Tab-separated table of C-alpha atoms and ligand atoms in Angstrom:
chain	number	residue	atom	x	y	z
A	1	MET	CA	71.565	97.254	114.479
A	2	LYS	CA	74.244	94.554	114.669
A	3	VAL	CA	77.434	94.994	112.748
A	4	LEU	CA	79.767	91.828	111.942
A	5	ILE	CA	83.582	92.659	111.107
A	6	LEU	CA	85.648	90.245	109.522
A	7	GLY	CA	89.490	90.309	110.302
A	8	SER	CA	91.776	90.406	113.104
A	9	GLY	CA	94.189	93.365	112.759
A	10	GLY	CA	94.429	97.020	113.654
A	11	ARG	CA	92.590	97.986	110.449
A	12	GLU	CA	89.602	95.823	112.093
A	13	HIS	CA	90.086	97.497	115.398
A	14	ALA	CA	89.966	100.912	113.934
A	15	LEU	CA	86.680	99.644	111.884
A	16	ALA	CA	85.045	98.417	115.190
A	17	TRP	CA	85.998	101.673	116.977
A	18	ALA	CA	84.470	103.793	114.238
A	19	VAL	CA	81.401	101.536	113.880
A	20	LYS	CA	80.869	101.659	117.643
A	21	ARG	CA	80.552	105.524	117.630
A	22	SER	CA	77.537	105.101	115.422
A	23	THR	CA	74.613	106.110	117.326
A	24	ARG	CA	72.465	103.268	115.274
A	25	VAL	CA	74.703	100.182	116.215
A	26	THR	CA	73.806	98.239	119.110
A	27	GLU	CA	76.360	95.342	118.782
A	28	VAL	CA	79.704	94.649	117.213
A	29	VAL	CA	80.920	91.226	116.513
A	30	CYS	CA	84.421	90.915	115.200
A	31	ALA	CA	85.625	87.554	113.855
A	32	PRO	CA	88.240	86.394	114.784
A	33	GLY	CA	89.274	89.927	116.305
A	34	ASN	CA	92.042	90.316	118.736
A	35	GLY	CA	92.821	91.197	122.465
A	36	GLY	CA	92.233	94.776	122.000
A	37	ILE	CA	88.943	94.582	119.798
A	38	ALA	CA	87.647	92.025	122.516
A	39	GLN	CA	87.800	94.781	125.163
A	40	GLY	CA	84.913	96.448	123.694
A	41	SER	CA	83.288	94.141	121.152
A	42	ARG	CA	82.405	90.484	121.090
A	43	CYS	CA	84.857	88.426	119.191
A	44	VAL	CA	84.331	84.844	117.675
A	45	PRO	CA	86.833	82.596	116.380
A	46	VAL	CA	86.716	82.034	112.600
A	47	ASP	CA	89.349	80.773	109.957
A	48	LEU	CA	89.562	83.685	107.365
A	49	LYS	CA	90.826	80.937	104.920
A	50	ASP	CA	87.607	79.065	105.366
A	51	LEU	CA	84.862	80.545	102.990
A	52	ASP	CA	82.113	78.170	104.399
A	53	ALA	CA	83.028	78.712	108.192
A	54	MET	CA	82.814	82.477	107.614
A	55	VAL	CA	79.400	82.083	105.804
A	56	ARG	CA	78.224	79.759	108.628
A	57	LEU	CA	79.206	82.475	111.211
A	58	ALA	CA	77.514	85.179	109.276
A	59	VAL	CA	74.160	83.082	108.643
A	60	ALA	CA	74.114	82.177	112.504
A	61	GLU	CA	74.707	85.747	113.720
A	62	GLN	CA	72.366	87.513	111.099
A	63	PRO	CA	74.089	90.947	111.120
A	64	ASN	CA	72.669	93.891	109.572
A	65	LEU	CA	75.759	94.735	107.985
A	66	THR	CA	78.994	92.676	107.455
A	67	ILE	CA	82.343	94.552	106.815
A	68	VAL	CA	85.069	92.478	105.102
A	69	GLY	CA	88.701	93.712	106.462
A	70	PRO	CA	91.255	91.545	104.589
A	71	GLU	CA	91.730	90.852	101.213
A	72	LEU	CA	91.607	86.944	101.568
A	73	PRO	CA	87.860	86.696	102.373
A	74	LEU	CA	87.105	88.871	99.318
A	75	SER	CA	89.149	86.962	97.018
A	76	LEU	CA	87.367	83.767	98.119
A	77	GLY	CA	84.113	85.339	97.254
A	78	ILE	CA	82.778	86.135	100.767
A	79	VAL	CA	80.848	89.109	99.516
A	80	ASP	CA	79.074	86.903	96.953
A	81	ALA	CA	78.144	84.161	99.335
A	82	LEU	CA	76.627	86.525	101.821
A	83	GLU	CA	74.653	88.330	99.227
A	84	GLU	CA	73.414	85.251	98.026
A	85	ARG	CA	71.930	84.376	101.385
A	86	GLY	CA	70.413	87.831	101.582
A	87	LEU	CA	72.908	89.471	104.007
A	88	ARG	CA	74.125	92.952	103.437
A	89	VAL	CA	77.859	93.331	103.052
A	90	PHE	CA	80.467	95.896	102.373
A	91	GLY	CA	83.055	94.875	99.972
A	92	PRO	CA	83.702	93.924	96.446
A	93	THR	CA	82.593	90.584	94.813
A	94	LYS	CA	85.182	87.974	93.930
A	95	GLU	CA	85.287	89.025	90.330
A	96	ALA	CA	85.553	92.629	91.201
A	97	ALA	CA	88.221	91.835	93.890
A	98	ARG	CA	90.528	90.545	91.161
A	99	LEU	CA	91.820	93.996	90.686
A	100	GLU	CA	93.838	93.222	93.800
A	101	SER	CA	94.023	89.490	93.705
A	102	SER	CA	95.528	89.132	90.122
A	103	LYS	CA	98.169	91.775	89.172
A	104	GLY	CA	97.949	90.391	85.555
A	105	PHE	CA	94.170	91.216	85.491
A	106	ALA	CA	94.727	94.573	87.056
A	107	LYS	CA	97.382	95.563	84.474
A	108	GLN	CA	95.545	94.280	81.512
A	109	PHE	CA	92.468	96.176	82.823
A	110	MET	CA	94.602	99.571	83.133
A	111	LYS	CA	95.595	99.077	79.602
A	112	ARG	CA	92.005	98.480	78.314
A	113	HIS	CA	90.815	101.665	80.063
A	114	GLN	CA	93.864	103.897	79.465
A	115	ILE	CA	94.667	104.348	83.028
A	116	PRO	CA	98.229	105.542	83.684
A	117	THR	CA	100.577	102.752	84.951
A	118	ALA	CA	104.159	101.202	84.382
A	119	LYS	CA	104.627	99.248	81.090
A	120	TYR	CA	104.591	95.429	81.660
A	121	ALA	CA	104.458	92.135	80.282
A	122	VAL	CA	102.333	89.185	81.890
A	123	CYS	CA	104.235	85.715	81.446
A	124	THR	CA	103.064	82.304	82.029
A	125	ASN	CA	106.394	80.528	81.428
A	126	ALA	CA	110.279	81.115	81.451
A	127	ALA	CA	110.399	81.229	77.611
A	128	GLU	CA	107.847	83.891	77.382
A	129	LEU	CA	109.640	85.897	80.035
A	130	GLU	CA	113.123	85.624	78.419
A	131	LYS	CA	111.604	87.273	75.221
A	132	ALA	CA	109.559	89.868	77.232
A	133	VAL	CA	112.446	90.902	79.613
A	134	ASP	CA	114.638	92.318	76.636
A	135	PHE	CA	111.910	95.334	76.338
A	136	PHE	CA	112.716	96.534	79.846
A	137	HIS	CA	115.776	98.520	81.025
A	138	PRO	CA	116.950	97.594	84.611
A	139	PRO	CA	116.033	98.173	87.184
A	140	ILE	CA	113.128	95.670	86.223
A	141	VAL	CA	110.446	94.923	88.790
A	142	VAL	CA	109.094	91.312	88.946
A	143	LYS	CA	105.888	90.457	90.606
A	144	ALA	CA	103.756	87.217	91.311
A	145	ASP	CA	100.405	87.473	90.062
A	146	GLY	CA	98.352	86.494	93.014
A	147	LEU	CA	98.078	87.659	96.690
A	148	ALA	CA	101.546	87.679	98.305
A	149	ALA	CA	100.840	89.908	101.239
A	150	GLY	CA	103.413	92.414	100.083
A	151	LYS	CA	106.038	89.868	99.413
A	152	GLY	CA	105.687	89.115	95.916
A	153	VAL	CA	107.505	92.205	94.530
A	154	ILE	CA	111.156	92.115	93.568
A	155	ILE	CA	113.106	95.053	92.302
A	156	CYS	CA	115.995	93.531	90.060
A	157	SER	CA	119.122	95.540	89.256
A	158	SER	CA	119.777	93.402	85.912
A	159	ARG	CA	118.274	91.267	83.268
A	160	ASN	CA	119.749	87.979	84.944
A	161	ILE	CA	118.471	88.823	88.417
A	162	ALA	CA	115.118	89.413	86.986
A	163	LEU	CA	115.296	85.944	85.101
A	164	GLU	CA	116.504	84.608	88.468
A	165	ALA	CA	113.656	86.143	90.424
A	166	ALA	CA	111.094	85.221	87.934
A	167	HIS	CA	112.125	81.584	87.741
A	168	GLY	CA	112.039	81.608	91.812
A	169	LEU	CA	108.382	82.655	91.501
A	170	PHE	CA	107.396	80.151	88.937
A	171	THR	CA	109.018	77.250	90.851
A	172	GLY	CA	107.813	78.399	94.316
A	173	SER	CA	111.350	78.700	95.799
A	174	LEU	CA	110.816	82.287	96.714
A	175	LEU	CA	107.298	82.331	98.178
A	176	GLY	CA	106.554	78.778	98.956
A	177	GLU	CA	103.848	78.629	96.394
A	178	SER	CA	104.543	78.362	92.711
A	179	ALA	CA	103.228	81.452	90.739
A	180	GLU	CA	100.978	80.738	87.555
A	181	ARG	CA	101.755	84.058	86.183
A	182	VAL	CA	104.605	86.507	86.662
A	183	VAL	CA	104.248	90.141	85.794
A	184	ILE	CA	107.270	92.369	84.758
A	185	GLU	CA	107.405	95.871	85.111
A	186	GLU	CA	109.103	98.986	84.152
A	187	PHE	CA	110.438	100.656	87.492
A	188	LEU	CA	108.887	103.846	88.443
A	189	GLU	CA	110.663	106.824	90.513
A	190	GLY	CA	108.897	109.082	92.595
A	191	ASP	CA	107.040	109.451	96.079
A	192	GLU	CA	104.466	106.941	96.775
A	193	LEU	CA	100.900	107.985	97.906
A	194	SER	CA	98.011	105.777	98.975
A	195	PHE	CA	94.750	107.239	97.482
A	196	LEU	CA	91.797	105.473	98.658
A	197	CYS	CA	88.131	105.789	97.679
A	198	LEU	CA	84.920	104.552	98.319
A	199	SER	CA	82.535	103.197	95.585
A	200	ASP	CA	78.969	101.969	95.398
A	201	GLY	CA	79.870	100.687	91.872
A	202	VAL	CA	79.040	103.887	90.151
A	203	HIS	CA	79.884	106.587	92.253
A	204	VAL	CA	83.138	107.402	93.724
A	205	ALA	CA	84.211	109.547	96.771
A	206	PRO	CA	88.010	110.116	97.908
A	207	LEU	CA	89.069	109.575	101.479
A	208	VAL	CA	91.784	111.726	102.857
A	209	PRO	CA	95.129	110.786	101.392
A	210	ALA	CA	97.610	108.771	103.493
A	211	GLN	CA	101.336	107.914	103.155
A	212	ASP	CA	102.643	104.639	104.838
A	213	HIS	CA	106.144	103.672	105.711
A	214	LYS	CA	106.487	99.938	104.402
A	215	ARG	CA	110.075	99.272	105.391
A	216	ILE	CA	111.184	98.186	108.852
A	217	GLY	CA	114.063	100.498	109.185
A	218	GLU	CA	114.672	104.279	109.853
A	219	GLY	CA	114.876	106.339	106.592
A	220	ASP	CA	112.816	103.742	104.682
A	221	THR	CA	115.344	101.047	104.691
A	222	GLY	CA	115.514	97.287	105.283
A	223	PRO	CA	112.959	94.578	104.258
A	224	ASN	CA	109.250	95.432	103.623
A	225	THR	CA	106.793	94.887	106.234
A	226	GLY	CA	102.824	95.067	106.353
A	227	GLY	CA	103.536	98.797	107.281
A	228	MET	CA	105.208	100.598	110.257
A	229	GLY	CA	103.243	103.745	110.368
A	230	VAL	CA	101.323	106.062	108.201
A	231	TYR	CA	100.520	109.798	108.356
A	232	SER	CA	97.707	111.869	106.716
A	233	THR	CA	97.461	115.648	106.066
A	234	ASP	CA	95.732	117.888	104.056
A	235	ALA	CA	98.903	119.461	102.614
A	236	MET	CA	99.742	115.931	101.199
A	237	LEU	CA	97.553	116.500	98.161
A	238	ASP	CA	96.409	119.744	96.421
A	239	ALA	CA	92.740	119.916	95.036
A	240	GLY	CA	94.150	120.213	91.499
A	241	MET	CA	95.959	116.844	91.778
A	242	GLN	CA	93.270	115.184	93.538
A	243	GLU	CA	90.844	116.099	90.866
A	244	TRP	CA	93.454	114.843	88.149
A	245	ILE	CA	93.472	111.388	90.046
A	246	MET	CA	89.904	111.254	90.207
A	247	HIS	CA	89.303	112.206	86.685
A	248	HIS	CA	92.181	109.959	85.124
A	249	ILE	CA	92.535	107.238	87.571
A	250	ALA	CA	89.645	106.536	90.030
A	251	GLU	CA	86.437	107.317	88.152
A	252	PRO	CA	87.928	105.528	84.985
A	253	THR	CA	88.459	102.477	87.026
A	254	VAL	CA	84.981	102.109	88.583
A	255	ARG	CA	83.491	103.295	85.309
A	256	GLY	CA	85.628	100.507	83.406
A	257	MET	CA	84.722	97.915	86.074
A	258	ALA	CA	81.000	98.500	85.586
A	259	GLU	CA	81.305	98.460	81.857
A	260	GLU	CA	82.963	95.062	81.965
A	261	GLY	CA	79.862	93.862	84.140
A	262	THR	CA	81.849	93.487	87.460
A	263	LYS	CA	80.786	96.763	89.434
A	264	PHE	CA	83.331	97.462	92.139
A	265	LYS	CA	81.672	98.157	95.483
A	266	GLY	CA	83.767	98.902	98.286
A	267	VAL	CA	87.199	100.639	99.036
A	268	LEU	CA	89.372	101.013	96.189
A	269	TYR	CA	92.637	101.481	97.421
A	270	ILE	CA	95.067	103.072	94.542
A	271	GLY	CA	98.901	102.969	95.301
A	272	LEU	CA	100.302	105.320	93.457
A	273	MET	CA	103.940	106.477	92.256
A	274	MET	CA	104.076	110.441	91.719
A	275	THR	CA	106.258	110.122	88.844
A	276	ALA	CA	107.619	112.884	86.654
A	277	ARG	CA	105.041	111.957	83.969
A	278	GLY	CA	102.490	112.162	86.669
A	279	PRO	CA	100.736	109.802	88.877
A	280	GLU	CA	100.780	106.275	87.860
A	281	VAL	CA	99.032	103.268	89.473
A	282	LEU	CA	101.593	100.678	91.451
A	283	GLU	CA	98.573	98.556	92.488
A	284	TYR	CA	95.180	98.393	93.493
A	285	ASN	CA	93.713	96.805	96.652
A	286	ALA	CA	90.318	96.039	97.096
A	287	ARG	CA	89.799	96.942	100.702
A	288	PHE	CA	90.955	99.273	103.500
A	289	GLY	CA	94.613	99.648	104.064
A	290	ASP	CA	96.405	98.503	107.143
A	291	PRO	CA	97.544	100.991	108.865
A	292	GLU	CA	96.192	103.715	106.633
A	293	THR	CA	92.676	102.926	107.992
A	294	GLN	CA	93.737	103.750	111.632
A	295	ALA	CA	95.047	107.341	110.291
A	296	ILE	CA	92.045	107.815	107.801
A	297	LEU	CA	89.229	106.963	110.132
A	298	LEU	CA	90.586	109.051	113.204
A	299	ARG	CA	89.813	112.073	110.822
A	300	LEU	CA	86.281	110.951	109.544
A	301	GLU	CA	83.463	113.066	111.041
A	302	ASN	CA	80.610	111.116	109.216
A	303	ASP	CA	78.972	108.113	110.876
A	304	LEU	CA	80.842	105.346	109.035
A	305	VAL	CA	77.863	102.998	109.207
A	306	ASP	CA	75.765	105.659	107.301
A	307	VAL	CA	78.566	105.871	104.789
A	308	LEU	CA	79.305	102.281	104.203
A	309	GLU	CA	75.559	101.379	103.926
A	310	ALA	CA	75.264	104.217	101.285
A	311	CYS	CA	78.044	102.255	99.282
A	312	VAL	CA	75.975	98.938	99.724
A	313	ASP	CA	72.828	100.553	98.489
A	314	GLY	CA	74.351	102.297	95.604
A	315	ARG	CA	73.777	106.078	96.855
A	316	LEU	CA	77.142	107.285	97.758
A	317	ASN	CA	76.189	110.417	95.812
A	318	GLU	CA	74.025	111.303	98.779
A	319	VAL	CA	76.820	111.334	101.108
A	320	GLU	CA	78.918	114.396	101.815
A	321	LEU	CA	82.226	112.952	103.291
A	322	ARG	CA	83.364	115.365	106.226
A	323	TRP	CA	86.851	115.231	107.627
A	324	SER	CA	88.536	116.834	110.755
A	325	ARG	CA	91.302	119.384	109.430
A	326	GLY	CA	94.908	119.094	110.540
A	327	ALA	CA	96.421	115.743	110.458
A	328	SER	CA	96.524	112.212	111.946
A	329	ALA	CA	99.407	109.791	112.329
A	330	CYS	CA	99.845	106.003	113.478
A	331	VAL	CA	102.952	104.642	114.708
A	332	VAL	CA	103.260	100.803	114.661
A	333	ALA	CA	105.034	98.823	117.566
A	334	SER	CA	106.206	95.655	116.439
A	335	SER	CA	107.891	92.445	117.977
A	336	ALA	CA	111.624	92.124	117.681
A	337	GLY	CA	112.389	90.305	114.836
A	338	TYR	CA	109.585	91.266	112.615
A	339	PRO	CA	109.174	91.032	109.580
A	340	GLY	CA	111.321	87.670	109.983
A	341	SER	CA	110.630	85.488	112.893
A	342	TYR	CA	109.675	86.639	116.198
A	343	LYS	CA	108.542	85.517	119.576
A	344	THR	CA	105.057	86.233	121.127
A	345	GLY	CA	103.349	85.931	124.447
A	346	PHE	CA	105.167	89.008	125.957
A	347	PRO	CA	102.919	90.879	128.517
A	348	ILE	CA	102.298	94.516	127.398
A	349	THR	CA	102.079	97.262	129.805
A	350	GLY	CA	101.232	101.119	129.797
A	351	LEU	CA	98.273	100.943	127.484
A	352	SER	CA	96.141	103.191	129.818
A	353	ALA	CA	98.567	105.700	130.369
A	354	ALA	CA	99.317	105.860	126.594
A	355	GLY	CA	95.334	105.953	125.877
A	356	GLN	CA	95.319	109.218	128.234
A	357	VAL	CA	97.378	111.334	125.723
A	358	PRO	CA	95.238	113.758	124.311
A	359	GLY	CA	93.967	113.006	120.662
A	360	VAL	CA	95.364	109.144	120.952
A	361	GLU	CA	93.781	105.900	120.183
A	362	VAL	CA	95.717	102.758	120.520
A	363	PHE	CA	94.390	100.096	117.988
A	364	HIS	CA	95.612	96.344	118.574
A	365	SER	CA	97.023	94.278	115.670
A	366	GLY	CA	98.704	91.396	117.143
A	367	THR	CA	97.566	91.132	120.871
A	368	SER	CA	95.657	88.389	122.800
A	369	ARG	CA	94.419	87.962	126.307
A	370	VAL	CA	95.732	85.189	128.614
A	371	GLY	CA	93.688	85.301	131.674
A	372	SER	CA	93.583	89.106	132.628
A	373	GLN	CA	97.050	89.839	130.910
A	374	LEU	CA	97.205	91.380	127.425
A	375	VAL	CA	100.116	89.648	125.631
A	376	THR	CA	101.838	90.027	122.125
A	377	CYS	CA	100.656	87.594	119.381
A	378	GLY	CA	101.834	88.965	116.180
A	379	GLY	CA	104.585	90.840	114.321
A	380	ARG	CA	102.845	94.111	114.439
A	381	VAL	CA	101.293	94.390	117.758
A	382	LEU	CA	99.875	97.797	118.211
A	383	GLY	CA	99.122	100.916	115.982
A	384	VAL	CA	99.466	104.000	118.299
A	385	SER	CA	97.426	106.686	116.441
A	386	ALA	CA	96.725	110.437	117.121
A	387	THR	CA	95.177	113.360	115.585
A	388	GLY	CA	96.356	116.811	115.793
A	389	ASP	CA	96.061	120.447	114.385
A	390	SER	CA	99.256	119.691	112.471
A	391	LEU	CA	101.599	116.708	111.746
A	392	GLU	CA	103.956	117.616	114.124
A	393	GLN	CA	101.136	117.723	116.919
A	394	ALA	CA	99.735	114.362	115.798
A	395	LEU	CA	103.122	112.865	115.704
A	396	GLY	CA	104.253	114.159	119.072
A	397	ARG	CA	101.109	112.849	120.555
A	398	ALA	CA	101.540	109.503	118.968
A	399	TYR	CA	105.231	109.151	120.171
A	400	GLN	CA	104.456	110.516	123.770
A	401	ALA	CA	101.727	107.493	123.879
A	402	ILE	CA	103.830	105.033	122.494
A	403	ALA	CA	106.716	105.821	125.062
A	404	GLU	CA	104.492	104.625	127.706
A	405	ILE	CA	104.080	101.382	126.472
A	406	GLN	CA	106.155	98.488	127.191
A	407	PHE	CA	106.821	94.851	126.178
A	408	GLU	CA	109.842	92.787	125.693
A	409	GLY	CA	111.457	93.469	122.373
A	410	ILE	CA	109.134	96.373	121.415
A	411	TYR	CA	110.396	98.112	118.219
A	412	TYR	CA	109.251	100.920	116.496
A	413	ARG	CA	110.434	103.684	113.940
A	414	PHE	CA	111.136	107.174	115.070
A	415	ASP	CA	110.817	108.692	111.785
A	416	ILE	CA	107.250	108.285	110.635
A	417	GLY	CA	106.308	111.265	108.606
A	418	HIS	CA	110.018	112.424	108.043
A	419	ARG	CA	109.387	113.115	104.409
A	420	ALA	CA	106.530	115.341	105.000
A	421	LEU	CA	108.411	117.397	107.814
A	422	ALA	CA	111.395	117.710	105.714
A	423	ARG	CA	109.262	119.417	102.978
A	424	LYS	CA	108.048	122.097	105.316
B	501	AMP	P1	102.881	96.294	94.995
B	501	AMP	O1	102.512	95.181	95.928
B	501	AMP	O2	102.601	96.249	93.518
B	501	AMP	O3	102.192	97.683	95.443
B	501	AMP	O4	104.297	96.500	95.252
B	501	AMP	C1	104.620	96.791	96.676
B	501	AMP	C2	105.765	98.030	96.476
B	501	AMP	O5	106.890	97.596	95.508
B	501	AMP	C3	105.390	99.299	96.108
B	501	AMP	O6	104.747	99.880	97.102
B	501	AMP	C4	106.628	99.814	95.494
B	501	AMP	O7	107.258	100.438	96.628
B	501	AMP	C5	107.120	98.743	95.123
B	501	AMP	N1	106.944	98.738	93.618
B	501	AMP	C6	105.946	98.289	92.829
B	501	AMP	N2	105.886	98.326	91.658
B	501	AMP	C7	106.911	99.019	91.295
B	501	AMP	C8	107.335	99.620	90.097
B	501	AMP	N3	106.857	99.451	89.045
B	501	AMP	N4	108.365	100.628	90.253
B	501	AMP	C9	108.964	100.908	91.346
B	501	AMP	N5	108.690	100.430	92.498
B	501	AMP	C10	107.529	99.489	92.530
């Protein structure tokens, strides 16, 4: 069977790697892919902002299954468009993807379904905001309503700073594009946890938990990035807590979406804050996380294609997910300057030595091929990922492998997993 993967990052490389392990798959096509994905799969160019171009590509390729990686094609309605043309596709429809593409929708949905989350107000103009802000104690969280690639959240230490931030979002001076709606939220304290589930619209199955590191600097300091590393261990979440999250958050979300006529099929990624009151939802994503997917798929023992097809067909209840015990981790190597401006085009060496470390897979995020040379072409360049019997072993292997890799300006954090290691 032929599988088409839409996207170009480390998440898509991990998906391509897992799909290729399926005995039923004969061909993997990735659009647009990257230099690493192209080593094992056919990559074809496509603009992920151009719905018609993606549809034309899928219609021409006639894959047996399409997997959508990033949020943008989902929010443009790629799933609806491909289903209309009789193609099988894994991911939520445009309406269902609003759980991610509109923070306002997500907050109001959680309120309707009594799903625990921070107190909030959705405002459409400065006057509304000025009234609402007085109901919140600083720090106050201000968020743009739409997709903002992690940049649309501002934590404000005073009422005036919150008003200024909201003004910046409304006028477009902060994100470049003006927000139609701004959400203000109570600030939550605690440890963050990424809880990812699969859903076929009715049934829900949790994936192993993961914890990512969003900040660029050691000790979780500095600006937010797409993610500088992640780890997954069995010990991160005990069975009782997992059951609570399923019962009070994941299942009510999927049930609520179905009741409202917008069944959610795909990956439901729930960003949680483990507060003193219990877990509360920070955000939903409607797709696999990047780099969470790299660490999670390394531990999956099932055939990924069987699992995703069960979601598409509404028979996820027939699948039992099996996971390798122990741990996995992914350390992201980025370009100097990221998440600010950075240069690209630097040759990358040491990948084969890195790949020989036991348990290691190197997933490419921002690489391309110039002739026979692999070069950097993004902020996040590689996700050096490893499994192990313990978190220490997984991290040790990932760091041993990443030390083999060189490109000009390579940067990575040395403290991925530090919170989990400190807890031991
Ligand atoms: P979001 O895109 O909504 O997940 O926000 C990105 C990051 O901002 C989260 O991973 C948190 O670290 C932080 N954040 C968002 N909302 C809150 C909140 N209500 N309280 C504290 N931190 C938050």
